[in-house]
Amino acid sequence: MHSAFEAAPATPAIPITFATKSTWDAIAADLPSPARQFATANGFAAKPGAWLALPDADGKIAQVIFGLDSEGGKFRDPFRPGQLPGLLPPGVYRFANVARDQAHLATLAFALGCYRFGRYRKSEPPDVRLVPPDGVDIADIARMANAAALARDLINTPSNDIGPEELAQAAQKLAQDFGAKFTCIVGEDLTRQNFPLINAVGMASSRAPRLVDFTWGDPSHPKVTLVGKGVCFDTGGLDLKPSSSMLIMKKDMGGAANVLALAQMVMDAKLKVRLRVLIPAVENAVAGNAFRPLDVFTSRKGLTVEIGNTDAEGRLVLADALALADEEKPDLLIDLGTLTGAARVALGPDLPPFYTNDETLAGTLSTCAKQEHDPLWRLPLWPAYDSWLDSKVADVNNAPSGGFAGSITCALFLQRFVEAAKSWLHVDIYGWTPSAKPGRPEGGECQAARAIYRLLSDRYGH
């Protein structure tokens, strides 16, 4: 169980009563007169995120009142209870009046709000625990919270401490924890084993590129393959990023981090899949042997790729990994990557676009994303834009000029490397929370993994 939860406390848990502006008067009327007067004296009005500890006759906390977003407002954040761990005094608490349909997300938000990144300075998780509400699947919620912590830890760790080798080691540890079969192709072996695009992107770094590959589960079960972009730092290569754009490029392995989080959930839940995880782990550095604009490489699939821009490197490493995954004809092939600024311009940091031609998959994923408050928005694999990838000297250009529809053209580029998979899903995540929100501290974020896990759990968990 996640450390945020306590199933059987030694002393009675302190009740947390949720209130909105519209329900506060009725809640206040039911309070003992001294507690009601105390709330009035403190000016409590059940504003979203406001809280008040009501004392008993001995001065101890009798209950906590916490303000939620009003029903029917322009935006109601179901993760509002994620603020509680950062507000409450140490102790064991319970939700006194959480609505049945809100209990899952409120409990998950509480767990996610306990996360702290403490690798470089002391930052202990809050000493607060929650007695889970009746009827929630606490094992599933703990699974999601632990996976989110894994993704956040990996993304938040700076690149001097997590390069391609360390990312591969994190994947290997996860594989070993669940008895998965792990292999890793390193450096020049990538060229010898026909992964030229992965090697091209990573060869300028003193930290050798590599391809992580691990498998888990019964080979007779449906094949689900996850591919995650593992660019541990992205300078942009010779098409160098401005310094302002490099400031959070430690997060450019966010696709890999979230694939590992998703894989952890799948394996921990023992879903009935034959899971394969592929992570091309590289650093896009600048050196004399860096790949150049207008270079042409023959990909694993055999397509020749002209380099329109060295800062469109994520799609290159994913292309070789997707080609490998596709050779096995998986039932479901999923890739995650922090790929385009265009996706952020279109949809902002909190709403990653996803792409698929599988209508059933698209509808189900949208439902799961809403259910888990892990927002996703479908964008089209618009065929008319495919010609924008044309090259005069090669089969395809990795970064068409013009600047239009950058996330869509990236997806169309990747689609060229997927033919045999029965179904394919591509998600262009951000992997970062720019400013803190309830349950989501500023920094690395677990995006899309919970929604996809819910889809896989519903499909393969029985």
XYZ file of C-alpha atoms in Angstrom:
462
model
C 0.000 0.000 0.000
C 1.120 3.573 -0.652
C 2.559 5.380 2.381
C -0.273 7.930 2.215
C -2.792 5.324 3.386
C -3.479 3.632 6.711
C -6.136 0.948 6.791
C -6.382 0.383 10.547
C -5.267 3.376 12.612
C -4.527 2.945 16.316
C -6.666 5.986 17.165
C -9.815 7.266 15.459
C -9.102 9.121 12.229
C -9.883 12.843 12.092
C -12.834 13.457 9.746
C -12.425 15.785 6.769
C -15.723 17.342 5.720
C -15.883 18.659 2.181
C -17.874 21.842 1.617
C -18.692 24.147 -1.261
C -20.037 27.667 -1.107
C -23.500 26.274 -1.782
C -23.355 23.513 0.862
C -21.472 25.335 3.605
C -24.488 26.892 5.319
C -26.170 23.507 5.731
C -22.935 21.928 6.990
C -22.350 24.788 9.426
C -25.881 24.473 10.780
C -25.161 20.860 11.790
C -21.998 21.785 13.704
C -21.979 22.142 17.484
C -22.488 25.776 18.444
C -18.855 26.397 19.573
C -17.486 24.931 16.318
C -19.898 27.006 14.248
C -18.909 30.144 16.106
C -15.217 29.263 15.667
C -15.714 28.915 11.887
C -17.589 32.218 11.750
C -14.897 33.980 13.766
C -12.276 32.703 11.303
C -14.282 33.907 8.309
C -14.467 30.455 6.753
C -16.584 30.526 3.589
C -15.696 27.216 1.876
C -13.701 28.796 -0.909
C -11.913 26.156 -3.060
C -8.769 25.048 -1.238
C -9.624 26.842 2.020
C -9.451 24.749 5.164
C -10.128 25.056 8.837
C -9.351 22.733 11.764
C -12.197 22.797 14.284
C -11.143 22.121 17.900
C -12.902 19.960 20.440
C -13.363 20.914 24.076
C -9.775 19.844 24.861
C -8.295 21.920 22.032
C -7.530 18.901 19.853
C -8.632 18.748 16.227
C -12.190 17.449 16.136
C -12.605 17.710 12.367
C -11.320 19.535 9.314
C -13.491 21.519 6.906
C -12.107 21.773 3.365
C -13.475 23.825 0.500
C -14.113 22.199 -2.889
C -14.914 23.779 -6.241
C -18.608 24.389 -6.648
C -20.656 21.978 -8.699
C -21.636 23.453 -12.041
C -18.811 25.980 -12.109
C -16.739 26.683 -15.216
C -14.095 24.272 -13.996
C -14.275 21.855 -11.107
C -10.907 20.329 -10.232
C -11.508 16.777 -8.946
C -7.910 16.790 -7.679
C -8.613 19.632 -5.209
C -8.109 17.225 -2.234
C -4.519 16.889 -3.431
C -3.810 20.110 -1.535
C -4.609 18.498 1.805
C -1.275 16.714 2.492
C 0.529 20.048 2.256
C -1.930 21.767 4.592
C -2.828 19.326 7.350
C -0.976 18.826 10.634
C 0.527 15.344 11.107
C -2.106 12.721 11.768
C -4.494 10.148 10.354
C -7.573 11.409 8.541
C -10.660 10.141 6.742
C -13.112 11.669 4.298
C -16.389 12.211 6.172
C -18.712 13.021 3.292
C -17.010 12.287 -0.031
C -19.497 11.521 -2.796
C -19.320 7.947 -4.038
C -18.588 9.041 -7.612
C -15.780 11.326 -6.398
C -14.115 8.999 -3.892
C -11.657 7.420 -6.370
C -10.184 10.683 -7.657
C -10.235 12.370 -4.234
C -8.266 9.471 -2.746
C -5.840 9.378 -5.681
C -5.359 13.138 -5.441
C -4.500 12.836 -1.736
C -1.825 10.249 -2.545
C -0.413 12.274 -5.450
C -0.308 15.345 -3.198
C 2.020 13.530 -0.802
C 4.815 13.386 -3.405
C 8.030 15.277 -2.673
C 11.283 15.216 -4.648
C 13.987 14.993 -2.016
C 17.085 13.729 -3.800
C 19.146 16.905 -3.419
C 17.726 18.615 -0.359
C 15.757 17.297 2.556
C 12.090 17.183 1.644
C 10.237 14.551 3.612
C 6.747 13.520 2.510
C 4.021 15.012 4.722
C 3.341 13.005 7.887
C -0.331 12.617 7.051
C -2.187 9.429 6.219
C -5.659 8.696 4.966
C -7.998 5.890 5.907
C -9.310 4.906 2.466
C -13.024 5.430 1.847
C -15.215 2.360 1.582
C -15.678 1.042 -1.922
C -12.490 2.339 -3.516
C -9.908 -0.016 -5.014
C -7.054 1.109 -2.805
C -4.576 -1.304 -4.421
C -5.271 0.268 -7.806
C -4.965 3.798 -6.422
C -1.690 2.939 -4.665
C -0.455 1.405 -7.934
C -1.160 4.647 -9.795
C 0.390 6.841 -7.114
C 3.566 4.736 -6.943
C 3.873 4.814 -10.738
C 3.415 8.584 -10.783
C 6.192 8.915 -8.188
C 8.487 6.818 -10.398
C 7.841 8.996 -13.442
C 8.223 12.215 -11.458
C 11.476 11.086 -9.828
C 13.014 10.138 -13.167
C 11.994 13.378 -14.886
C 12.976 15.607 -11.971
C 16.487 14.122 -11.760
C 18.920 16.361 -13.682
C 20.775 15.050 -16.681
C 24.161 14.885 -14.978
C 22.707 12.118 -12.813
C 20.470 10.396 -15.361
C 21.999 9.871 -18.769
C 21.341 6.989 -21.167
C 23.147 4.481 -18.939
C 21.309 5.491 -15.763
C 17.952 5.482 -17.557
C 18.708 1.975 -18.788
C 19.632 0.966 -15.232
C 16.277 2.268 -13.958
C 14.520 0.200 -16.614
C 16.616 -2.839 -15.742
C 15.751 -2.529 -12.046
C 12.051 -2.341 -12.881
C 12.350 -5.368 -15.159
C 14.175 -7.344 -12.459
C 11.585 -6.396 -9.826
C 8.907 -8.137 -11.877
C 10.940 -10.953 -13.382
C 10.991 -9.504 -16.899
C 13.623 -10.471 -19.477
C 15.946 -7.500 -20.074
C 18.422 -6.725 -22.871
C 20.205 -3.536 -23.913
C 22.069 -2.681 -27.127
C 24.807 -0.088 -26.557
C 26.909 2.249 -28.724
C 28.301 0.924 -31.995
C 26.322 -2.281 -31.533
C 23.322 -0.150 -32.525
C 24.833 0.280 -35.976
C 25.776 -3.384 -36.229
C 22.252 -4.431 -35.247
C 20.595 -1.932 -37.600
C 19.425 0.962 -35.455
C 21.096 3.778 -37.422
C 18.760 6.606 -36.397
C 19.168 5.942 -32.660
C 22.937 5.881 -33.074
C 22.955 9.020 -35.253
C 21.145 11.088 -32.629
C 23.236 9.841 -29.715
C 26.704 9.446 -31.199
C 27.950 12.991 -30.429
C 27.614 12.475 -26.683
C 30.357 10.958 -24.545
C 27.529 8.900 -23.018
C 26.810 6.081 -25.440
C 23.290 5.745 -26.868
C 21.428 2.524 -26.221
C 18.189 0.667 -26.834
C 16.459 -0.844 -23.806
C 14.272 -3.878 -24.510
C 12.427 -5.934 -21.914
C 9.543 -8.391 -22.070
C 7.145 -9.696 -19.450
C 4.106 -11.922 -19.300
C 2.688 -15.004 -20.954
C 3.744 -15.146 -24.647
C 0.295 -16.494 -25.517
C -1.451 -13.347 -24.251
C -2.166 -10.331 -26.510
C 1.010 -8.462 -27.425
C 1.142 -4.910 -26.061
C 4.321 -2.971 -26.849
C 5.264 0.357 -25.246
C 7.871 2.659 -26.788
C 9.164 5.693 -24.881
C 11.361 8.559 -26.044
C 14.425 8.575 -23.799
C 16.350 11.719 -24.787
C 18.090 12.373 -21.475
C 19.077 15.889 -22.495
C 18.314 17.736 -25.701
C 20.572 20.592 -26.719
C 18.871 20.620 -30.096
C 22.080 19.329 -31.652
C 23.708 21.545 -34.273
C 20.338 23.286 -34.660
C 21.026 24.499 -31.138
C 18.163 25.484 -28.883
C 18.250 28.930 -27.244
C 19.203 28.752 -23.580
C 15.647 29.503 -22.453
C 14.426 26.411 -24.305
C 17.085 24.210 -22.707
C 16.134 25.017 -19.120
C 13.836 22.024 -18.663
C 15.320 19.696 -21.269
C 16.118 17.216 -18.518
C 12.453 16.303 -19.032
C 13.016 15.184 -22.632
C 13.093 11.578 -21.423
C 9.559 12.047 -20.078
C 8.167 9.591 -22.617
C 10.491 6.883 -21.324
C 9.697 7.784 -17.705
C 5.971 7.495 -18.335
C 6.357 4.258 -20.285
C 8.201 2.805 -17.286
C 5.437 4.068 -14.984
C 2.827 2.455 -17.232
C 4.803 -0.786 -17.427
C 5.082 -0.856 -13.628
C 1.299 -0.567 -13.309
C 0.687 -3.262 -15.935
C 3.095 -5.727 -14.313
C 2.020 -4.983 -10.752
C -1.628 -5.541 -11.714
C -0.660 -8.769 -13.510
C -2.655 -7.816 -16.585
C -3.106 -10.608 -19.100
C -0.773 -9.219 -21.745
C 2.552 -10.108 -23.223
C 4.277 -6.789 -22.514
C 7.291 -5.443 -24.380
C 9.001 -2.170 -23.493
C 11.401 -0.390 -25.844
C 13.291 2.751 -24.842
C 15.824 4.411 -27.138
C 18.008 6.230 -24.585
C 20.276 8.952 -25.971
C 21.677 12.388 -25.319
C 21.397 14.857 -28.211
C 24.730 16.621 -27.790
C 26.966 18.917 -29.846
C 30.382 17.705 -30.990
C 32.468 17.316 -34.124
C 30.784 14.023 -34.979
C 27.217 15.266 -34.413
C 24.691 14.515 -37.123
C 24.022 17.516 -39.360
C 21.123 19.164 -41.174
C 20.682 17.572 -44.625
C 22.462 14.377 -43.627
C 20.639 11.289 -44.916
C 20.377 8.022 -42.962
C 18.815 4.716 -43.887
C 16.462 3.780 -41.047
C 15.920 0.305 -39.651
C 12.759 0.047 -41.744
C 14.778 0.809 -44.879
C 13.304 4.264 -45.474
C 15.923 6.923 -46.122
C 15.525 9.939 -43.849
C 16.825 13.415 -44.611
C 17.557 15.535 -41.544
C 15.607 18.761 -41.881
C 16.397 19.759 -38.310
C 18.591 18.108 -35.678
C 16.209 19.352 -32.975
C 13.519 17.001 -34.291
C 15.531 14.117 -32.855
C 12.869 12.413 -30.754
C 10.939 11.168 -33.760
C 14.166 9.734 -35.194
C 14.947 7.520 -32.205
C 11.294 6.513 -31.934
C 11.241 5.594 -35.629
C 13.851 2.861 -35.270
C 12.242 1.564 -32.066
C 8.768 1.569 -33.635
C 10.117 -0.290 -36.668
C 11.523 -2.983 -34.360
C 8.250 -3.191 -32.427
C 6.238 -3.392 -35.642
C 8.225 -6.403 -36.871
C 6.544 -8.446 -34.139
C 3.026 -7.413 -35.282
C 1.756 -6.469 -31.808
C -1.937 -6.278 -31.038
C -1.416 -2.795 -29.614
C 1.599 -0.554 -30.139
C 1.820 2.591 -27.996
C 4.474 5.292 -28.052
C 4.895 8.240 -25.694
C 7.264 11.141 -26.177
C 7.893 14.769 -25.287
C 8.005 15.620 -28.943
C 6.745 18.989 -30.147
C 6.368 22.536 -28.929
C 3.549 22.731 -31.451
C 1.421 20.466 -29.231
C 1.936 22.873 -26.319
C 1.043 25.884 -28.472
C -2.148 24.139 -29.583
C -3.280 22.552 -26.321
C -1.051 23.846 -23.512
C 0.973 21.819 -21.005
C -1.912 19.929 -19.365
C -3.653 18.427 -22.388
C -1.486 16.122 -24.540
C -2.749 15.249 -27.999
C -3.052 11.637 -29.069
C -3.259 10.060 -32.508
C -4.709 6.796 -33.747
C -6.705 5.480 -36.676
C -8.456 2.979 -34.402
C -11.851 4.581 -33.711
C -12.742 2.178 -30.907
C -9.409 2.767 -29.203
C -9.807 6.539 -29.541
C -13.249 6.565 -27.967
C -12.297 4.257 -25.130
C -9.110 6.181 -24.362
C -10.990 9.487 -24.240
C -13.418 7.965 -21.741
C -10.579 6.561 -19.602
C -8.725 9.888 -19.672
C -11.785 11.692 -18.349
C -12.447 8.958 -15.786
C -8.901 9.182 -14.356
C -8.561 12.969 -14.713
C -5.540 12.332 -16.941
C -6.564 14.621 -19.805
C -5.949 13.697 -23.456
C -7.314 15.177 -26.677
C -7.468 13.476 -30.052
C -5.889 15.175 -33.055
C -6.098 13.798 -36.610
C -3.525 11.884 -38.628
C -4.453 14.273 -41.431
C -3.498 12.579 -44.725
C -3.307 15.803 -46.717
C -0.317 16.915 -44.649
C 1.664 13.741 -45.293
C 3.190 15.226 -48.450
C 4.775 17.954 -46.316
C 7.271 15.282 -45.224
C 8.503 14.777 -48.796
C 12.225 15.141 -49.421
C 13.928 15.887 -52.743
C 16.756 13.468 -52.003
C 15.339 10.860 -49.598
C 12.134 8.976 -48.826
C 11.155 11.342 -46.031
C 12.274 14.509 -44.226
C 12.166 14.488 -40.427
C 11.169 18.146 -40.040
C 9.294 19.894 -42.842
C 9.751 23.638 -43.178
C 6.842 26.016 -42.779
C 5.988 25.578 -39.101
C 2.385 24.490 -39.586
C 0.790 21.532 -37.749
C 4.046 20.446 -36.138
C 2.524 17.817 -33.835
C 0.485 16.307 -36.672
C 3.440 16.102 -39.068
C 5.492 14.439 -36.305
C 2.741 11.851 -35.887
C 2.579 11.337 -39.653
C 6.358 10.821 -39.718
C 6.108 8.119 -37.050
C 3.174 6.504 -38.846
C 5.513 5.723 -41.749
C 7.309 3.249 -39.478
C 4.200 1.360 -38.325
C 2.486 -1.024 -40.744
C 1.964 -4.464 -39.214
C 0.698 -3.541 -35.724
C -3.017 -4.223 -35.402
C -3.526 -0.937 -33.589
C -1.226 2.026 -32.944
C -1.470 4.916 -30.474
C 0.878 7.899 -30.406
C 0.817 10.461 -27.551
C 2.741 13.758 -27.666
C 3.122 14.488 -23.929
C 4.705 17.420 -22.105
C 5.707 15.510 -18.980
C 5.958 18.630 -16.846
C 3.753 20.766 -14.609
C 4.913 24.407 -15.054
C 3.137 25.710 -11.929
C 1.833 23.685 -9.007
C -1.772 22.494 -8.991
C -3.639 20.344 -6.450
C -2.006 16.908 -6.458
C 0.456 18.018 -9.137
C 3.561 19.788 -7.829
C 5.685 21.874 -10.146
C 8.108 19.653 -12.061
C 8.052 16.270 -13.741
C 4.626 14.786 -14.317
C 3.029 11.456 -15.067
C 0.947 12.152 -18.178
C -1.165 9.717 -20.209
C 0.113 6.681 -18.288
C -2.857 6.471 -15.897
C -5.397 6.846 -18.701
C -3.711 4.173 -20.790
C -3.377 1.900 -17.767
C -7.103 2.200 -17.138
C -7.762 1.251 -20.766
C -5.424 -1.747 -20.558
C -6.824 -2.783 -17.192
C -10.391 -2.705 -18.489
C -9.361 -4.621 -21.601
C -6.921 -7.184 -20.213
C -7.464 -7.294 -16.462
C -10.095 -10.029 -16.221
